[in-house]
Amino acid sequence: MFLRLWLSRRCHLLKSCKRCCLRSDVRRRGVHGSTAVRNIVLTDSTDLEVNAAGKRCCSTEHREVRVRFAPSPTGFLHLGGLRTALYNYIFAKKYGGSFILRLEDTDQSRLVPGAAESIEDMLEWAGIPPDESPRRGGPVGPYLQSQRLDLYHQTALQLVERRHAYYCFCSTQRLELLKKEALRTGQTPRYDNRCWHLRPDQVREKLAQGVPHVVRFHLEAGVEPFQDLIFGWNHHEVAQVEGDPVVMKADGFPTYHLANIVDDHYMGISHVLRGSEWLISTSKHLLMYRALGWQPPAFGHLPLLTNKDGSKLSKRQGDIFIQSYQRDGVLPEALLDITTNCGSGFTTNRMGRRIDELISEFNPSKITTHSALLDLEKLPEFNRIHLQQRIEDKELCHLLVRDLQGQIQQVYAAEIQDEEVLHEDYITRILHLRKGHISSLRELVTPGYSYLWVRPSLSYQQVAALTPEAQHIASLVLRLIEEQGEGLAMDHLGGDLKVLAKQTKATKYREVMKLLRLALSGLQQGPSVAEMMVSLGPVETSHRFQKLLLLSQTI
């Protein structure tokens, strides 16, 4: 089965190398049907492949692309997980492949209620839905590891029978003593592989007695180097630094090391794109593939996503969970944009890219090993750009209007005096006037924009403090509106208001504008007076200056 590498370096092995020319075994793994897998069309005349030993050689055959995102529902989806899912999704769509969501729920003690459903909800909200998943199903399900236990048991038994794994009966107390002794002597704690040396009759006796046990995979020396798609050649002699790892726990559930290679094999995964924290474990996984006689996928380890100062993103920060961004009005495309903009793997690094542009501009050879420094202080700017794009799209703008209508009713339901403010035409006009100025819809229901939905209250003292000519100024504005009728336009209003201000006797232009702003919004700051008038429209603007006129008659 041929795995394409995207590294710019060319293979130095013989083009006629037959040892690497493995046949596709996706059908043997259980992936059937033309809709289940799709062939990738590659444009390079010479393609690179990786054989079971992790070496590259040349081939003109191609392997169907199937990638997976395999989070654990021990918590909700956060930015780091979204980024990993996004790169897998983009890779699949770039090369006509499939993006699979698999939930690794084998750590039953740490499962968080609702997390499994929320992870898939957030992927769909973000616009990167899986092709196969627990919710959608697919040809190689189930997609929950807790529903695939028989498969892991069979594989573990196969490893034991081939003498690549063994039953370990060491108690928790003994393992704890080993750990304490290692720490006391300044060594790294590791299992001493004691049970590997048990005789078959001793193993049978303990099993017959029902002694609690786990299954450990025996690490062998002589790990062959493998070529990571991003980090290049790697080699970790795990047997020299680690004890034999547990692959099947005493509760009958597999550990990550066993479950992930079993599932990747039977689900026909072609490329494993995951965080670089798993790079050191890959040699261990390749030993397991070799022990089972399976061809491994290509491995690519994505550099870490960190804070802008290089510190690790922490779930304890609280604001890195995708649900919190959704709740705060952040647009999904803004999240996708900022998490790719701070990293690598694209032909450009501009702001404002949507998912189709990310796929089009994706260039795997540009993925670097440097950590991606995420500056969340820039997120409002990313959101502003994508909100503007949505407003300029007629269909998406309609959805924004519906969303904003709900927010207005929720915040100002008891105070709305004119239902006109909930009409689509009115809200659409507001959105187009404010696009480029606001970073989220939620800004439009803050006190600074309340005048758009609720008529402000004015006091005698506020008006008198600005000018004794309030009545005259209100009359001038009402005459201006009457002359312009429905044709209030930003282009002309600014100049007309300057002319109007010159018709006062003792009030400077600055105080005139303050009075107009007060009458329109009850505020001292905000958009320009001209924009406020255009936003509210001639009818509502006239209503508010009529109110000023009546109030000023008492001054």
Coordinates of C-alpha atoms in Angstrom, one line a residue:
M1 CA 0.0 0.0 0.0
F2 CA 1.5 3.2 -1.1
L3 CA 1.8 6.2 1.2
R4 CA 2.6 9.6 -0.3
L5 CA 5.1 11.8 1.4
W6 CA 5.1 15.5 0.7
L7 CA 8.7 16.2 1.7
S8 CA 10.5 18.3 -0.9
R9 CA 13.6 16.0 -0.7
R10 CA 13.6 13.2 -3.3
C11 CA 14.1 9.5 -2.6
H12 CA 17.7 8.3 -2.9
L13 CA 16.7 4.6 -3.0
L14 CA 16.5 2.7 -6.3
K15 CA 13.4 3.4 -8.3
S16 CA 13.1 -0.3 -9.0
C17 CA 12.9 -1.2 -5.3
K18 CA 10.4 -4.0 -5.1
R19 CA 10.6 -4.6 -1.4
C20 CA 8.5 -1.5 -0.9
C21 CA 5.9 -2.2 -3.5
L22 CA 3.2 -3.4 -1.2
R23 CA -0.3 -4.2 -2.4
S24 CA -3.3 -2.2 -1.1
D25 CA -4.9 -4.0 1.8
V26 CA -7.8 -1.7 2.5
R27 CA -10.4 -4.2 1.4
R28 CA -8.7 -6.8 3.7
R29 CA -9.1 -4.3 6.5
G30 CA -12.8 -4.1 5.9
V31 CA -13.2 -0.9 3.9
H32 CA -15.6 -1.7 1.1
G33 CA -17.6 0.2 -1.5
S34 CA -16.8 3.0 -3.8
T35 CA -18.2 5.6 -1.4
A36 CA -16.1 4.4 1.5
V37 CA -12.7 5.2 -0.1
R38 CA -11.7 7.5 -2.9
N39 CA -8.4 7.5 -4.9
I40 CA -6.2 10.4 -4.6
V41 CA -4.9 12.0 -7.8
L42 CA -1.3 13.2 -7.4
T43 CA 0.3 15.5 -9.9
D44 CA 4.0 14.8 -9.3
S45 CA 5.6 12.5 -11.8
T46 CA 7.4 10.7 -9.0
D47 CA 5.8 9.9 -5.7
L48 CA 7.3 8.9 -2.4
E49 CA 6.1 6.0 -0.3
V50 CA 7.0 4.5 3.1
N51 CA 7.3 0.8 3.6
A52 CA 6.7 -1.1 6.8
A53 CA 10.2 -0.3 8.0
G54 CA 9.6 3.4 7.6
K55 CA 11.9 3.8 4.6
R56 CA 11.0 5.9 1.6
C57 CA 11.2 4.7 -2.0
C58 CA 9.6 5.8 -5.3
S59 CA 6.4 4.6 -6.7
T60 CA 3.8 5.7 -9.3
E61 CA 1.0 4.0 -7.5
H62 CA -1.3 5.9 -5.0
R63 CA -3.1 5.1 -1.8
E64 CA -6.5 6.3 -1.0
V65 CA -6.3 9.0 1.7
R66 CA -8.1 8.3 5.0
V67 CA -7.2 10.3 8.0
R68 CA -8.7 10.4 11.5
F69 CA -9.2 12.7 14.5
A70 CA -9.3 10.5 17.6
P71 CA -9.9 12.6 20.7
S72 CA -10.7 11.2 24.1
P73 CA -14.1 12.3 25.6
T74 CA -12.4 12.9 28.9
G75 CA -13.0 16.6 28.2
F76 CA -14.5 19.0 25.7
L77 CA -12.9 20.1 22.4
H78 CA -10.3 22.8 22.9
L79 CA -8.2 24.9 20.5
G80 CA -5.4 22.3 20.2
G81 CA -7.8 19.6 19.3
L82 CA -9.6 21.8 16.8
R83 CA -6.3 22.5 15.1
T84 CA -5.4 18.8 14.8
A85 CA -8.9 18.1 13.5
L86 CA -8.6 21.0 11.0
Y87 CA -5.3 19.9 9.5
N88 CA -6.7 16.3 9.1
Y89 CA -9.9 17.7 7.5
I90 CA -7.9 20.0 5.1
F91 CA -5.5 17.1 4.2
A92 CA -8.4 14.8 3.4
K93 CA -10.3 17.4 1.3
K94 CA -7.2 18.5 -0.5
Y95 CA -6.5 15.0 -1.7
G96 CA -10.1 13.7 -2.2
G97 CA -10.0 11.5 0.9
S98 CA -12.1 10.8 4.0
F99 CA -12.0 12.5 7.4
I100 CA -13.0 10.1 10.2
L101 CA -13.9 10.9 13.8
R102 CA -13.1 8.1 16.3
L103 CA -13.6 8.6 20.0
E104 CA -11.1 6.9 22.2
D105 CA -13.2 6.3 25.3
T106 CA -11.2 3.5 26.8
D107 CA -10.4 5.4 30.0
Q108 CA -13.8 4.9 31.5
S109 CA -12.9 6.4 34.9
R110 CA -12.2 9.9 33.3
L111 CA -15.1 10.2 30.9
V112 CA -17.0 13.5 31.0
P113 CA -20.7 13.3 30.5
G114 CA -21.8 15.0 27.3
A115 CA -18.2 15.4 26.0
A116 CA -18.5 12.8 23.2
E117 CA -21.6 14.4 21.8
S118 CA -20.1 17.9 22.2
I119 CA -16.9 17.1 20.3
E120 CA -18.9 16.1 17.2
D121 CA -21.2 19.1 17.7
M122 CA -18.3 21.5 17.7
L123 CA -16.7 19.9 14.6
E124 CA -19.9 20.4 12.8
W125 CA -20.3 24.0 14.1
A126 CA -16.7 24.7 13.0
G127 CA -17.6 23.7 9.4
I128 CA -15.3 20.6 9.4
P129 CA -17.8 17.7 9.8
P130 CA -16.4 14.2 9.7
D131 CA -17.3 11.9 6.8
E132 CA -17.5 8.9 9.2
S133 CA -18.2 9.2 13.0
P134 CA -20.2 7.7 15.9
R135 CA -23.2 9.9 14.8
R136 CA -22.9 9.5 11.1
G137 CA -21.8 5.9 11.0
G138 CA -19.7 4.5 8.2
P139 CA -18.3 1.3 6.7
V140 CA -15.7 0.5 9.4
G141 CA -17.6 1.3 12.6
P142 CA -18.3 1.3 15.3
Y143 CA -16.4 4.5 15.9
L144 CA -16.4 4.3 19.7
Q145 CA -13.5 2.3 21.1
S146 CA -15.6 1.0 23.9
Q147 CA -17.7 -0.8 21.3
R148 CA -14.7 -2.5 19.7
L149 CA -13.4 -4.4 22.7
D150 CA -13.6 -7.9 21.1
L151 CA -11.2 -6.7 18.4
Y152 CA -8.7 -5.5 20.9
H153 CA -8.9 -8.8 22.9
Q154 CA -8.4 -10.8 19.8
T155 CA -5.3 -8.7 18.8
A156 CA -3.8 -8.9 22.3
L157 CA -4.3 -12.7 22.3
Q158 CA -2.6 -12.9 18.9
L159 CA 0.4 -10.9 20.3
V160 CA 0.6 -13.2 23.3
E161 CA 0.4 -16.4 21.2
R162 CA 3.2 -15.0 19.0
R163 CA 5.4 -14.2 22.1
H164 CA 5.3 -10.5 21.4
A165 CA 3.2 -9.8 24.5
Y166 CA 2.7 -11.5 27.8
Y167 CA 0.5 -11.6 30.9
C168 CA 1.8 -9.5 33.8
F169 CA 0.6 -10.3 37.3
C170 CA 2.5 -7.7 39.2
S171 CA 0.5 -6.0 41.9
T172 CA -0.1 -2.3 42.2
Q173 CA 2.0 -2.3 45.4
R174 CA 5.0 -3.9 43.6
L175 CA 4.8 -1.4 40.8
E176 CA 4.7 1.5 43.3
L177 CA 7.8 0.1 45.1
L178 CA 9.6 -0.1 41.7
K179 CA 8.7 3.6 41.1
K180 CA 9.8 4.8 44.5
E181 CA 13.1 2.9 44.3
A182 CA 13.9 4.4 40.8
L183 CA 13.2 7.9 42.1
R184 CA 15.3 7.3 45.2
T185 CA 18.3 6.4 43.0
G186 CA 17.7 9.2 40.5
Q187 CA 16.5 6.9 37.7
T188 CA 13.5 7.2 35.4
P189 CA 10.8 4.9 36.7
R190 CA 10.2 1.9 34.4
Y191 CA 8.8 -1.6 34.7
D192 CA 11.5 -4.3 35.1
N193 CA 9.8 -6.8 32.7
R194 CA 9.7 -9.4 35.5
C195 CA 6.7 -11.3 34.1
W196 CA 8.3 -11.7 30.7
H197 CA 10.4 -14.4 32.3
L198 CA 7.6 -16.5 33.7
R199 CA 7.4 -20.0 32.5
P200 CA 4.3 -21.1 30.6
D201 CA 3.2 -23.4 33.4
Q202 CA 3.5 -20.5 35.9
V203 CA 1.3 -18.3 33.7
R204 CA -1.3 -21.0 33.3
E205 CA -1.4 -21.6 37.0
K206 CA -1.9 -17.9 37.8
L207 CA -4.6 -17.5 35.1
A208 CA -6.4 -20.6 36.5
Q209 CA -6.3 -19.0 40.0
G210 CA -7.9 -15.8 38.7
V211 CA -4.9 -13.6 39.6
P212 CA -5.6 -10.1 38.4
H213 CA -3.4 -9.3 35.4
V214 CA -2.7 -7.0 32.5
V215 CA -1.1 -7.7 29.1
R216 CA 2.2 -6.0 28.3
F217 CA 3.8 -5.7 24.9
H218 CA 7.4 -6.8 24.8
L219 CA 9.7 -4.1 23.4
E220 CA 12.5 -5.4 21.3
A221 CA 15.8 -3.8 20.6
G222 CA 16.8 -2.8 17.1
V223 CA 14.1 -0.3 16.2
E224 CA 14.4 0.8 12.6
P225 CA 14.4 4.5 11.9
F226 CA 11.2 5.9 10.4
Q227 CA 10.6 9.0 8.3
D228 CA 8.1 11.4 9.8
L229 CA 6.3 13.5 7.2
I230 CA 7.2 16.7 9.1
F231 CA 10.1 16.0 11.5
G232 CA 12.0 13.8 9.0
W233 CA 14.1 10.7 10.1
N234 CA 13.5 9.6 13.7
H235 CA 14.7 6.8 15.8
H236 CA 13.9 6.0 19.5
E237 CA 15.3 2.8 21.1
V238 CA 12.4 2.5 23.4
A239 CA 13.5 -0.8 24.9
Q240 CA 16.5 0.9 26.4
V241 CA 14.6 3.6 28.2
E242 CA 11.2 2.1 28.9
G243 CA 9.7 -0.9 30.5
D244 CA 7.3 -3.1 28.5
P245 CA 4.1 -1.0 28.2
V246 CA 0.6 -2.2 29.2
V247 CA -1.6 -2.8 26.2
M248 CA -4.6 -4.4 27.9
K249 CA -5.6 -3.2 31.3
A250 CA -7.0 -5.3 34.1
D251 CA -10.5 -4.0 33.5
G252 CA -10.5 -5.4 30.0
F253 CA -10.0 -2.1 28.2
P254 CA -7.0 -1.5 25.9
T255 CA -4.5 1.3 26.4
Y256 CA -4.0 3.9 23.7
H257 CA -0.9 2.1 22.3
L258 CA -2.9 -1.0 21.3
A259 CA -6.3 0.5 20.5
N260 CA -5.0 3.2 18.2
I261 CA -2.9 0.9 16.0
V262 CA -5.7 -1.7 15.8
D263 CA -8.3 0.9 14.8
D264 CA -6.0 2.6 12.4
H265 CA -5.3 -0.7 10.7
Y266 CA -8.9 -1.9 10.5
M267 CA -10.2 1.5 9.5
G268 CA -7.7 1.7 6.6
I269 CA -6.1 4.9 7.9
S270 CA -3.4 6.0 5.4
H271 CA -1.9 9.0 7.2
V272 CA -1.8 9.7 11.0
L273 CA -1.5 13.4 11.6
R274 CA -1.3 14.1 15.3
G275 CA 0.4 16.3 17.8
S276 CA 4.2 16.2 18.2
E277 CA 3.9 14.9 21.7
W278 CA 3.2 11.5 20.2
L279 CA 6.4 11.5 18.1
I280 CA 8.5 9.7 20.7
S281 CA 5.8 6.9 20.9
T282 CA 5.8 6.2 17.2
S283 CA 8.8 3.8 17.3
K284 CA 6.9 1.8 19.9
H285 CA 3.8 1.7 17.7
L286 CA 5.9 0.6 14.7
L287 CA 7.2 -2.3 16.7
M288 CA 3.6 -3.4 17.3
Y289 CA 2.8 -3.1 13.6
R290 CA 5.8 -5.2 12.8
A291 CA 4.8 -7.8 15.4
L292 CA 1.3 -8.1 13.9
G293 CA 2.6 -8.2 10.4
W294 CA 0.7 -5.1 9.4
Q295 CA 1.7 -2.2 7.2
P296 CA 1.8 1.1 9.2
P297 CA 0.3 4.3 7.9
A298 CA 2.4 7.4 7.2
F299 CA 3.0 9.4 10.3
G300 CA 3.1 13.2 10.5
H301 CA 3.5 15.0 13.8
L302 CA 2.2 18.5 13.9
P303 CA 4.2 21.1 15.9
L304 CA 2.6 22.3 19.2
L305 CA 0.1 25.1 19.3
T306 CA 1.2 27.4 22.2
N307 CA 0.5 30.8 23.7
K308 CA 2.2 33.7 22.0
D309 CA 5.0 33.6 24.6
G310 CA 5.7 29.9 23.9
S311 CA 4.0 28.6 27.0
K312 CA 1.7 25.6 26.7
L313 CA -2.0 26.1 26.1
S314 CA -3.7 24.9 29.3
K315 CA -7.2 23.6 29.7
R316 CA -7.2 25.4 33.0
Q317 CA -7.1 28.7 31.1
G318 CA -10.8 28.1 30.6
D319 CA -11.1 30.2 27.5
I320 CA -9.6 27.6 25.1
F321 CA -12.7 25.4 24.9
I322 CA -14.5 25.8 21.6
Q323 CA -17.9 25.9 23.3
S324 CA -16.8 29.1 25.1
Y325 CA -15.9 30.8 21.8
Q326 CA -19.2 29.7 20.3
R327 CA -21.0 31.2 23.3
D328 CA -19.1 34.4 23.1
G329 CA -20.1 35.0 19.5
V330 CA -16.8 34.1 17.8
L331 CA -17.4 32.9 14.3
P332 CA -16.1 29.4 13.5
E333 CA -14.2 30.6 10.4
A334 CA -12.4 33.1 12.5
L335 CA -11.2 30.3 14.8
L336 CA -10.0 28.2 11.8
D337 CA -8.3 31.2 10.3
I338 CA -6.4 32.2 13.4
T339 CA -5.2 28.7 14.2
T340 CA -3.8 28.2 10.7
N341 CA -2.5 31.8 10.4
C342 CA -0.2 31.4 13.4
G343 CA 1.2 28.1 12.0
S344 CA 2.5 26.8 8.8
G345 CA 1.5 24.6 5.8
F346 CA 0.0 27.2 3.5
T347 CA 1.1 29.1 0.4
T348 CA 0.1 32.4 1.9
N349 CA -0.4 33.7 5.4
R350 CA -3.1 36.3 5.0
M351 CA -6.0 37.0 7.3
G352 CA -9.6 36.4 6.2
R353 CA -9.3 32.9 4.6
R354 CA -12.4 30.6 4.6
I355 CA -12.2 26.9 4.7
D356 CA -12.3 26.5 0.9
E357 CA -9.4 28.9 0.6
L358 CA -7.5 27.0 3.3
I359 CA -7.9 23.8 1.4
S360 CA -6.9 25.4 -1.9
E361 CA -3.8 27.1 -0.3
F362 CA -2.7 24.0 1.7
N363 CA 0.8 22.9 0.9
P364 CA 2.0 20.1 3.3
S365 CA 5.6 20.7 2.3
K366 CA 5.4 24.1 4.1
I367 CA 4.6 22.6 7.5
T368 CA 7.5 23.4 9.8
T369 CA 8.7 21.9 13.1
H370 CA 8.4 25.2 14.9
S371 CA 5.7 25.7 17.5
A372 CA 2.7 27.7 16.3
L373 CA 2.5 30.8 18.5
L374 CA -1.2 31.7 19.0
D375 CA -1.9 35.3 19.8
L376 CA -5.5 35.3 21.0
E377 CA -5.5 39.0 21.4
K378 CA -5.8 39.1 17.6
L379 CA -9.0 37.0 17.6
P380 CA -11.4 40.1 17.6
E381 CA -9.6 41.3 14.5
F382 CA -10.0 37.9 12.8
N383 CA -13.7 37.9 13.8
R384 CA -14.2 41.4 12.5
I385 CA -12.9 40.4 9.1
H386 CA -15.0 37.3 8.9
L387 CA -18.1 39.0 10.2
Q388 CA -17.7 41.6 7.4
Q389 CA -17.5 38.8 4.9
R390 CA -20.7 37.3 6.2
I391 CA -22.5 40.6 6.1
E392 CA -21.5 41.0 2.5
D393 CA -22.9 37.5 1.6
K394 CA -26.7 37.8 1.1
E395 CA -27.6 34.3 2.4
L396 CA -25.2 34.5 5.4
C397 CA -26.4 38.0 6.2
H398 CA -29.9 36.7 6.5
L399 CA -28.8 34.2 9.1
L400 CA -27.0 37.0 11.0
V401 CA -30.3 39.0 11.0
R402 CA -32.1 36.0 12.5
D403 CA -29.5 35.6 15.1
L404 CA -29.5 39.3 16.0
Q405 CA -33.3 39.4 16.2
G406 CA -33.1 36.8 18.9
Q407 CA -30.4 38.7 20.8
I408 CA -32.4 42.0 20.6
Q409 CA -35.5 40.3 22.0
Q410 CA -33.6 38.6 24.7
V411 CA -31.9 41.8 25.9
Y412 CA -34.5 44.5 25.2
A413 CA -37.8 42.7 25.0
A414 CA -39.5 44.8 27.7
E415 CA -38.1 48.2 26.5
I416 CA -38.8 48.0 22.7
Q417 CA -41.3 50.7 21.8
D418 CA -41.4 50.2 18.0
E419 CA -41.4 46.7 16.5
E420 CA -39.9 48.2 13.4
V421 CA -36.5 47.6 15.0
L422 CA -37.0 43.8 14.6
H423 CA -37.7 44.0 10.9
E424 CA -35.2 42.4 8.6
D425 CA -34.7 45.4 6.4
Y426 CA -33.9 47.6 9.4
I427 CA -31.4 45.2 10.9
T428 CA -29.8 44.5 7.5
R429 CA -29.2 48.3 7.1
I430 CA -27.6 48.4 10.6
L431 CA -25.3 45.5 9.8
H432 CA -24.1 47.0 6.5
L433 CA -23.5 50.4 8.2
R434 CA -21.5 48.8 11.0
K435 CA -19.6 46.2 9.1
G436 CA -15.9 46.6 9.5
H437 CA -16.5 48.4 12.8
I438 CA -17.8 45.6 15.0
S439 CA -16.1 42.3 15.9
S440 CA -19.2 40.4 16.9
L441 CA -23.0 40.6 16.7
R442 CA -23.1 40.8 20.5
E443 CA -21.6 44.3 20.4
L444 CA -24.8 45.5 18.8
V445 CA -26.8 44.7 21.9
T446 CA -24.4 46.3 24.4
P447 CA -25.4 49.7 26.0
G448 CA -23.3 51.6 23.4
Y449 CA -25.8 50.5 20.7
S450 CA -29.0 50.4 22.7
Y451 CA -30.3 53.5 20.9
L452 CA -30.8 51.3 17.8
W453 CA -33.4 49.3 19.5
V454 CA -34.7 51.5 22.3
R455 CA -35.6 55.3 22.3
P456 CA -33.3 57.1 24.7
S457 CA -34.5 59.3 27.5
L458 CA -33.4 63.0 27.7
S459 CA -33.5 65.4 30.6
Y460 CA -33.9 69.2 30.7
Q461 CA -30.5 69.5 32.5
Q462 CA -28.6 67.5 29.8
V463 CA -29.9 69.7 27.0
A464 CA -29.5 73.0 28.8
A465 CA -25.9 72.2 29.7
L466 CA -25.1 72.1 26.0
T467 CA -26.8 75.1 24.4
P468 CA -29.7 77.5 24.9
E469 CA -30.5 77.1 21.2
A470 CA -31.8 73.5 21.4
Q471 CA -35.2 74.5 20.0
H472 CA -33.8 76.3 17.0
I473 CA -31.4 73.4 16.3
A474 CA -34.1 70.8 16.5
S475 CA -36.2 72.8 14.1
L476 CA -33.3 73.0 11.6
V477 CA -32.8 69.3 11.7
L478 CA -36.5 68.5 11.2
R479 CA -36.5 70.8 8.2
L480 CA -33.4 69.1 6.8
I481 CA -35.0 65.7 7.2
E482 CA -38.2 66.9 5.5
E483 CA -36.2 68.3 2.6
Q484 CA -34.3 65.1 2.1
G485 CA -37.3 62.8 2.7
E486 CA -36.4 59.1 2.4
G487 CA -33.1 60.0 0.8
L488 CA -30.9 60.3 3.9
A489 CA -27.4 59.4 2.8
M490 CA -24.1 59.4 4.5
D491 CA -22.4 61.1 1.5
H492 CA -24.4 64.3 1.9
L493 CA -25.4 64.4 5.5
G494 CA -22.0 65.2 6.9
G495 CA -21.8 68.4 4.8
D496 CA -25.4 69.3 5.4
L497 CA -24.9 69.1 9.2
K498 CA -21.9 71.5 8.9
V499 CA -24.1 74.0 7.0
L500 CA -26.8 73.5 9.6
A501 CA -24.4 74.3 12.5
K502 CA -23.4 77.6 10.9
Q503 CA -27.1 78.8 11.2
T504 CA -26.8 78.9 15.0
K505 CA -26.0 82.1 16.8
A506 CA -24.1 81.2 19.9
T507 CA -23.5 77.4 19.6
K508 CA -20.2 76.0 18.2
Y509 CA -20.2 73.1 15.8
R510 CA -18.8 70.8 18.4
E511 CA -21.7 71.5 20.8
V512 CA -24.3 71.2 18.0
M513 CA -23.0 67.7 17.2
K514 CA -23.1 66.8 20.9
L515 CA -26.7 67.9 21.1
L516 CA -27.6 65.9 18.0
R517 CA -25.9 62.8 19.3
L518 CA -27.6 63.2 22.7
A519 CA -31.0 63.5 21.0
L520 CA -30.4 60.5 18.8
S521 CA -28.7 58.1 21.2
G522 CA -28.6 59.6 24.7
L523 CA -24.9 59.1 24.5
Q524 CA -21.8 61.2 24.2
Q525 CA -19.9 58.7 22.0
G526 CA -20.6 56.3 19.2
P527 CA -20.8 56.3 15.4
S528 CA -21.0 59.6 13.6
V529 CA -24.2 61.6 13.8
A530 CA -24.8 61.2 10.1
E531 CA -24.5 57.4 10.5
M532 CA -26.9 57.4 13.4
M533 CA -29.5 59.3 11.3
V534 CA -29.1 56.9 8.4
S535 CA -29.3 53.9 10.7
L536 CA -32.5 55.0 12.4
G537 CA -34.1 56.3 9.2
P538 CA -36.0 59.5 8.6
V539 CA -39.1 58.6 10.5
E540 CA -37.4 57.5 13.7
T541 CA -34.9 60.4 13.5
S542 CA -37.8 62.9 13.1
H543 CA -39.5 61.3 16.1
R544 CA -36.5 61.8 18.3
F545 CA -35.9 65.4 17.3
Q546 CA -39.6 66.2 17.8
K547 CA -39.1 65.0 21.4
L548 CA -36.1 67.3 21.6
L549 CA -38.1 70.2 20.3
L550 CA -40.8 69.7 22.9
L551 CA -38.3 69.4 25.7
S552 CA -36.4 72.5 24.6
Q553 CA -39.5 74.7 24.6
T554 CA -39.3 74.6 28.4
I555 CA -35.7 75.9 28.4

